[in-house]
Coordinates of C-alpha atoms in Angstrom, one line a residue:
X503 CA 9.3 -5.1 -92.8
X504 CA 10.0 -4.0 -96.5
X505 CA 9.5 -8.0 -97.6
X506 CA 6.3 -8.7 -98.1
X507 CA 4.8 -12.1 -96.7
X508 CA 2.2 -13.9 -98.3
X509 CA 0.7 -17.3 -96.9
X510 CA -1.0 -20.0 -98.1
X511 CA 2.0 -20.5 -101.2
X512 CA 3.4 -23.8 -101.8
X513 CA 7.3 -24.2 -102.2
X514 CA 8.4 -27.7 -103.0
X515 CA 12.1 -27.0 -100.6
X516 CA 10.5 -25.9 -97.7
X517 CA 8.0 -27.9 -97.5
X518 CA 10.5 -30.9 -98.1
X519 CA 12.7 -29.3 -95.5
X520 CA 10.1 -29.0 -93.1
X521 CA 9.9 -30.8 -89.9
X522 CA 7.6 -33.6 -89.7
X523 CA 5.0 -33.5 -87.3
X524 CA 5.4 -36.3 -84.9
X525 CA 2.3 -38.4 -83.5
X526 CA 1.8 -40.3 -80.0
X527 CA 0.8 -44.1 -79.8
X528 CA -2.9 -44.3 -78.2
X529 CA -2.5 -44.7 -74.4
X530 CA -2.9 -48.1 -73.0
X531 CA -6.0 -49.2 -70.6
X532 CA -4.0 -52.0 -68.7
X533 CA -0.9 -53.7 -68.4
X534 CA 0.4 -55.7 -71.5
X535 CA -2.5 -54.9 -73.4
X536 CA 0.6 -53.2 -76.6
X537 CA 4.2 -54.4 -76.3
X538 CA 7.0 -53.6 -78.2
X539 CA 9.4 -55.8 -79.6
X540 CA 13.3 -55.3 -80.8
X541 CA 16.5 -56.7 -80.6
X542 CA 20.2 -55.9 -79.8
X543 CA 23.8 -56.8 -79.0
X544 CA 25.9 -55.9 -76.2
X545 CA 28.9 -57.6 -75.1
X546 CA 29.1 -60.2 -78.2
X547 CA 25.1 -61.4 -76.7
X548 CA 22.2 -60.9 -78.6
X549 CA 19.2 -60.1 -76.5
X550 CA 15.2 -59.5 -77.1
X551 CA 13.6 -56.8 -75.5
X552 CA 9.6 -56.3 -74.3
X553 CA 8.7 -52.9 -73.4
X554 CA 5.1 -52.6 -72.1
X555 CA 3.5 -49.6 -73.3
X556 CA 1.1 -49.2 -70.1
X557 CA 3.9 -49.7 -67.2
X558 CA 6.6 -48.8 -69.1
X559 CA 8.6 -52.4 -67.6
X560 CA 10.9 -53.5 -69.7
X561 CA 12.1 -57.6 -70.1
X562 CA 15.0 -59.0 -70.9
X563 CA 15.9 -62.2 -72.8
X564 CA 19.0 -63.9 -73.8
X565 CA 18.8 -65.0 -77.0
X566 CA 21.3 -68.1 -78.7
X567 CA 19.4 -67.5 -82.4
X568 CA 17.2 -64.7 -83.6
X569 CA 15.1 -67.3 -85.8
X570 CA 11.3 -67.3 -85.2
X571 CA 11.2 -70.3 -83.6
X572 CA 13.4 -68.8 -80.5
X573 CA 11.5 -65.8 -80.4
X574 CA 8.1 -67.6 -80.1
X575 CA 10.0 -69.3 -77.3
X576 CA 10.6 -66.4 -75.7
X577 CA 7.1 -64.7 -75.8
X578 CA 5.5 -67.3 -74.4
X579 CA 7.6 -67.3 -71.5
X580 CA 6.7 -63.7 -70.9
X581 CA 3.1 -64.3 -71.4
X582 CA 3.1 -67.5 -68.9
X583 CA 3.8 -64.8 -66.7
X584 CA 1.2 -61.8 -67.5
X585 CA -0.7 -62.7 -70.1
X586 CA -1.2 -62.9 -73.6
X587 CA -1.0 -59.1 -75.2
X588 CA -3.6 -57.7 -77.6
X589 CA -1.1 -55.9 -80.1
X590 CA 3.0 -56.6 -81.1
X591 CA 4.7 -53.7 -82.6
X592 CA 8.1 -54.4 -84.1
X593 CA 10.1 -53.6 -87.1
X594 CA 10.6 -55.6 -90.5
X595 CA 13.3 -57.6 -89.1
X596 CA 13.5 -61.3 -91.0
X597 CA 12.0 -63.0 -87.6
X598 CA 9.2 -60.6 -87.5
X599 CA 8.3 -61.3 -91.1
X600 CA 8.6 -65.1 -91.1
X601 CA 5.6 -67.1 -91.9
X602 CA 5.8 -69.2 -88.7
X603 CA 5.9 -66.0 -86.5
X604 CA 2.5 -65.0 -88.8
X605 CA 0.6 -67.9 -87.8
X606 CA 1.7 -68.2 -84.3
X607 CA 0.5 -64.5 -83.8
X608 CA -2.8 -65.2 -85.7
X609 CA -3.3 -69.0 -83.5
X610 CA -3.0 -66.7 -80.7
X611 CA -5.3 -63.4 -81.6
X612 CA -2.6 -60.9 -81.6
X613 CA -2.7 -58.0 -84.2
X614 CA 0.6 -57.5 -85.3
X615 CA 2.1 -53.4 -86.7
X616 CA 5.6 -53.2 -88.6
X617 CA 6.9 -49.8 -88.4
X618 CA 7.9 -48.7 -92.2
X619 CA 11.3 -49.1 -92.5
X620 CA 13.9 -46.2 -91.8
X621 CA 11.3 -45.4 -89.2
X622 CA 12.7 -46.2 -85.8
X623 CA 10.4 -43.6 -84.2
X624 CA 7.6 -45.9 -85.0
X625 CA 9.2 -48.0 -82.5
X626 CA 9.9 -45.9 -80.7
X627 CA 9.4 -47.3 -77.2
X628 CA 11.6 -50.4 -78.1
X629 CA 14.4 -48.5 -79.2
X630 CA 14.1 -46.0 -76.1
X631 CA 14.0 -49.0 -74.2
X632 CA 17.2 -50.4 -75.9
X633 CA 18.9 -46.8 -74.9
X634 CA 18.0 -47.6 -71.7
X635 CA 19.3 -51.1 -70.9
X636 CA 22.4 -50.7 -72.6
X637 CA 23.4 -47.4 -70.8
X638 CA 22.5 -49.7 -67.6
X639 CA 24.6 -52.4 -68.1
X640 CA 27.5 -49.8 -68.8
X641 CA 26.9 -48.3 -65.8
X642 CA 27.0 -51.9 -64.1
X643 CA 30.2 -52.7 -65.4
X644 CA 32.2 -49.8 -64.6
X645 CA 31.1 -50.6 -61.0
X646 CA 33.7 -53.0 -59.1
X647 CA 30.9 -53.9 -57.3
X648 CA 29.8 -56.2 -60.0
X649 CA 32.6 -56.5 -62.2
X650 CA 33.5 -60.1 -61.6
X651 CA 29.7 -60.7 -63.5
X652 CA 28.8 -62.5 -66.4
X653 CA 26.5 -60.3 -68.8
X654 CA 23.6 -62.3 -67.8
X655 CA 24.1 -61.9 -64.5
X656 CA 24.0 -58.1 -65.0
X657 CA 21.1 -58.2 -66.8
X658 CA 19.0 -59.3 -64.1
X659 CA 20.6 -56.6 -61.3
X660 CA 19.5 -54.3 -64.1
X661 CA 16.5 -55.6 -64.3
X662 CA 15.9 -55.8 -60.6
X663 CA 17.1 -51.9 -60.2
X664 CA 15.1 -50.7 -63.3
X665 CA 12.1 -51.9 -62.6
X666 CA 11.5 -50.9 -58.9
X667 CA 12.9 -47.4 -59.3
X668 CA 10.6 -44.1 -59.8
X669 CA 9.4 -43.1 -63.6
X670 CA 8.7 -39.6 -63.6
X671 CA 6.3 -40.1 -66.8
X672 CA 4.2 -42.6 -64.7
X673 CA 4.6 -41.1 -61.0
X674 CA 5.5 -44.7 -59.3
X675 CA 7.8 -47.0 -60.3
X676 CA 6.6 -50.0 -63.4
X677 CA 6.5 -52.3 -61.0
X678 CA 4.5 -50.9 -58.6
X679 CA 2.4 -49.7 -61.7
X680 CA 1.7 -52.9 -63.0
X681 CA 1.3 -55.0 -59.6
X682 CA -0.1 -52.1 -57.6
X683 CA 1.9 -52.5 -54.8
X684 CA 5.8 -51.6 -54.0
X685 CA 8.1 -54.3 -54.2
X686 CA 10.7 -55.4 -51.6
X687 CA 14.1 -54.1 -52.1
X688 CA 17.7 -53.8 -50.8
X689 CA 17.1 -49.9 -49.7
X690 CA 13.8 -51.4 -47.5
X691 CA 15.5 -53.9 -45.8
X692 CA 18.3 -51.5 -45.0
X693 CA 15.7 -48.7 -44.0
X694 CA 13.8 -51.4 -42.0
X695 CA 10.5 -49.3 -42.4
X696 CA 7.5 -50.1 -40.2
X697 CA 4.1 -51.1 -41.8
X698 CA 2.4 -48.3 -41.3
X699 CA 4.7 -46.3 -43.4
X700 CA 4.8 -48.8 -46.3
X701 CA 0.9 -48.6 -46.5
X702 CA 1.7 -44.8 -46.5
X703 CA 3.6 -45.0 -49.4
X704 CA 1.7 -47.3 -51.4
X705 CA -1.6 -44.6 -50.9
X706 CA 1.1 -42.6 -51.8
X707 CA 2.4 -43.8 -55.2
X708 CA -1.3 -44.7 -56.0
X709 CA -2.9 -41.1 -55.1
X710 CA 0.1 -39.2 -57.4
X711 CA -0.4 -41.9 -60.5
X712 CA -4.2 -40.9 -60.2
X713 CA -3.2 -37.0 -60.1
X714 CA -0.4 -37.9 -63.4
X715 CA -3.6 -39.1 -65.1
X716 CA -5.9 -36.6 -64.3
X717 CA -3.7 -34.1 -65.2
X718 CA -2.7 -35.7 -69.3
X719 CA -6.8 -35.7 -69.4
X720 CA -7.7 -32.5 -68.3
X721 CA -4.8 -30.5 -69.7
X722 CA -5.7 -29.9 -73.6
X723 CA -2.6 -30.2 -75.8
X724 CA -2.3 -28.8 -78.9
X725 CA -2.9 -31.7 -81.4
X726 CA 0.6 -32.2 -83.0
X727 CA -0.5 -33.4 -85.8
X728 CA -2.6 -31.0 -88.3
X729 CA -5.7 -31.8 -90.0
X730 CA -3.9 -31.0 -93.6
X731 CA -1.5 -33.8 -92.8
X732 CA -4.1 -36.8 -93.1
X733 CA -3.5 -38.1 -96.7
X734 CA -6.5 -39.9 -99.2
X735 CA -6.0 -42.0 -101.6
X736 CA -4.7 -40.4 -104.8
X737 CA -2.7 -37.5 -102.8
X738 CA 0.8 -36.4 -104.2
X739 CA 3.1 -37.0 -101.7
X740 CA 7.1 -36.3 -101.4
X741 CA 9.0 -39.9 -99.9
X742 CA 12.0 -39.6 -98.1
X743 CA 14.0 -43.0 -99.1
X744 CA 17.1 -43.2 -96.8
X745 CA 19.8 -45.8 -98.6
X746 CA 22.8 -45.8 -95.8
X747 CA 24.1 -42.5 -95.4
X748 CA 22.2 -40.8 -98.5
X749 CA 18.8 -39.5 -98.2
X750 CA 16.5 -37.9 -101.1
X751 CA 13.2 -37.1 -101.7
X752 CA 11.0 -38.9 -104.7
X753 CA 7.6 -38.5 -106.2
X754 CA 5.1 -40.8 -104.4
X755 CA 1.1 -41.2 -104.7
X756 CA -1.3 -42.4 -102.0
X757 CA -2.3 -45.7 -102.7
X758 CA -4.0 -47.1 -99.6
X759 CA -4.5 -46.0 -95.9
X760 CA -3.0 -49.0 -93.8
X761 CA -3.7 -47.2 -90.5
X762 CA -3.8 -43.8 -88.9
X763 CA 0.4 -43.1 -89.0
X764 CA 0.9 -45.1 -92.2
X765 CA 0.2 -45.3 -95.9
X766 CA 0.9 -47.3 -99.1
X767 CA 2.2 -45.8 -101.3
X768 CA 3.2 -45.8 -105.1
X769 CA 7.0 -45.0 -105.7
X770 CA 7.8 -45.6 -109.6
X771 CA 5.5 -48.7 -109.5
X772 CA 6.3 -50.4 -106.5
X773 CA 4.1 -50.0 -103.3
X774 CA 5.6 -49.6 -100.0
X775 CA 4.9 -49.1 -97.0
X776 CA 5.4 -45.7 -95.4
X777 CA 4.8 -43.8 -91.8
X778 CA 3.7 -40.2 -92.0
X779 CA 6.7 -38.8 -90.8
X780 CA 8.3 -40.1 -93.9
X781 CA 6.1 -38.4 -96.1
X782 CA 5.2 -34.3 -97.2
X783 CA 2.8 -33.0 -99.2
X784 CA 3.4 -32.3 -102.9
X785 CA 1.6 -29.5 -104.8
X786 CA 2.5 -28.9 -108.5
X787 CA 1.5 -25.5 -109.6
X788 CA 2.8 -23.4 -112.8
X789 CA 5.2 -21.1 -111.5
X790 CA 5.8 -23.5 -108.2
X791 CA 10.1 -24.9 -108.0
X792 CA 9.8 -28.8 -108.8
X793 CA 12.2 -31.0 -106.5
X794 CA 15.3 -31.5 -109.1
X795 CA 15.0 -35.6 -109.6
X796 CA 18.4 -37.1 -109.0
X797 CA 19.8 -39.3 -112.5
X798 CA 22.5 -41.1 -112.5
X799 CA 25.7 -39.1 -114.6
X800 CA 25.2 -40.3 -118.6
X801 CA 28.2 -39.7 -120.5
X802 CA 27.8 -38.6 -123.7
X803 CA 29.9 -40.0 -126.3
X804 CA 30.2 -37.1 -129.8
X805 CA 29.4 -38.5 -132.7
X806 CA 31.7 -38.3 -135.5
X807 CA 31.0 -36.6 -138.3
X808 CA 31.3 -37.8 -141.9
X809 CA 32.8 -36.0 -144.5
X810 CA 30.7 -36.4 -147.9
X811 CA 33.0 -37.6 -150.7
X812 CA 33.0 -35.6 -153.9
X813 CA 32.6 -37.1 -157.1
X814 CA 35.6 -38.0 -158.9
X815 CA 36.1 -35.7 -161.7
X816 CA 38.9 -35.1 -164.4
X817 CA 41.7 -33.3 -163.3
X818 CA 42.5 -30.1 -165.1
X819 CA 45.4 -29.7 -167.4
X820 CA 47.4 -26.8 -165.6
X821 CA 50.8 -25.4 -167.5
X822 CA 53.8 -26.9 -165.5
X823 CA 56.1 -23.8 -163.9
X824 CA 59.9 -23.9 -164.1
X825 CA 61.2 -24.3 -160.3
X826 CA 62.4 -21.5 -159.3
X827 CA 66.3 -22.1 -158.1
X828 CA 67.2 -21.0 -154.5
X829 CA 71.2 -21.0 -155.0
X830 CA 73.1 -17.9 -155.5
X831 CA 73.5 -17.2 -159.2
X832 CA 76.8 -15.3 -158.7
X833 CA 80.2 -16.7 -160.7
X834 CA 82.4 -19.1 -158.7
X835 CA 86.1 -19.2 -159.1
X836 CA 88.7 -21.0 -157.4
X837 CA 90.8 -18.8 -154.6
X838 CA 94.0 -17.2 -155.8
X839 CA 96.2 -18.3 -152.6
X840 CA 99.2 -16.0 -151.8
X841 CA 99.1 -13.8 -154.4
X842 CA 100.7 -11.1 -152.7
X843 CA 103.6 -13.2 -151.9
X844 CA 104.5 -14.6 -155.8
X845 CA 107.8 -14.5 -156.4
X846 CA 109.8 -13.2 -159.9
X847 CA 112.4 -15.0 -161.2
X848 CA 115.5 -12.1 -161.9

């Protein structure tokens, strides 16, 4: 304990670093009244997926195009069935923002929410939905039960197996959430119970939902989200922009208040839209550490330096010097060859 602590300081890392506090979709009063919307592949198949926020039950579709005239297609086929829905959450996908998918949800009175994008958690239901049916239709296929089936045939035993089995987050199963009584299944007509005991269970099932519900309203939580983490327009805000595998942080302003979880904001003049998980506060003091802005590298060329030219001026007259001679200045003379060896005439 020799550091000292002091709170309330602002550091621009940490509180870029920080975790973002994570906030929970409103709960739903009845079945369909939200639904999520998303798509995905699996086994060369594209498929659209409904996820009903009240009853968790999750539909399946087979798509042949992901234009916006095959998704209305497919919604009203779902509603035919339960109903038309009161809000569609989905991403920014090109079929989501089409003009004709605009009108179609406006002819029918349905609000429509895009999460920001890179924000799956704002869909989160969808894509925990897509977890879901994909890790069932894996299981499904290692089975040699079913492994002679066609994808779409696997789809529905999923289906069929997902929606009648228990959901510990509900206390019954989605189907007997959303019809209020238990569905007929393979594992009844095996058991062959009487009708007694399937009243039973359906008092069952009905008396633990209640207690699951009284029990989220009387427990108090502790609100995850604090009360410094609700932005006005004009705040200084940190963005995270995620570009494939890169992430950074960039100077932002508040701009508008689109709903409770998400913001416009101002990024070096262009608005966007942004959740609040995407965003951190930003508090510029004197001595506070400011975020280092990322540039891209600028190479610096030298620049060449110019000599300045003197001005001509008459050479001087200097004395020319004798060159000086580098050869030895001894006397030369021609060898005397076998001198000792002359010879006299007698």
């Amino acid at each position: 304990r020799s550091l000292p602590w002091t709170p309330k300081t602002t550091c621009c890392v940490i509180v870029v670093l920080k975790v973002s506090a994570m906030t929970k979709w409103p709960e739903a009063s009845k079945p369909f009244e939200r639904v999520h919307l998303d798509f995905f592949h699996f086994g060369g198949k594209t498929f659209l997926i409904v996820v009903d926020a009240y009853s968790k039950w999750i539909d399946v579709r087979l798509m042949s195009r992901t234009d916006s005239d095959s998704l209305i297609n497919a919604l009203n086929s779902v509603f035919r069935i339960f109903g038309k829905s009161d809000l569609i959450v989905s991403d920014n996908g090109p079929p989501f923002n089409s003009q004709a998918f605009v009108d179609y949800a406006r002819q029918m009175k349905i609000e429509l929410k895009k999460s920001p994008a890179y924000s799956p958690e704002s869909n989160g239901l969808a894509e925990r939905g897509v977890q879901t049916a994909k890790s069932g239709l894996k299981k499904l296929m290692a089975d040699p039960k079913h492994g002679s089936c066609k994808i779409p045939e696997l789809v529905e035993v999923f289906l069929f197996s997902y929606r009648n089995s228990y959901c510990q987050a509900l206390g019954c199963s989605p189907a007997s959430k959303i019809f209020s009584f238990v569905p007929k299944t393979d594992l009844d007509s095996n058991l062959k119970p009487k009708q007694e005991k399937v009243k039973k269970r359906v008092r069952f099932d009905l008396r633990v939902t209640e207690k699951v519900i009284d029990k989220r309203e009387s427990v108090n939580e502790k609100p995850r989200v604090r009360k410094n983490d609700d932005y006005a327009v004009g705040d200084l805000v940190w963005y995270r922009c995620e570009y494939k595998t890169m992430r950074s942080w960039l100077e932002a302003v508040i701009v508008g208040v689109n709903s409770k979880n998400t913001y416009y904001i101002d990024v070096s003049g262009n608005t966007k839209l942004a959740s609040r998980n995407q965003l951190k506060r930003r508090v510029v003091e004197k001595n506070d550490y400011i975020y280092p802005k990322v540039e891209p590298n600028v190479i610096v060329t030298p620049k060449k330096r110019y000599k300045r030219r003197r001005e001509k001026s008459s050479p001087l007259k200097t004395p020319e010097r004798p060159a000086k001679l580098r050869r030895s200045k001894r006397v030369r003379r021609r060898p005397e060859r076998y001198e000792v060896f002359r010879f006299h005439k007698m």
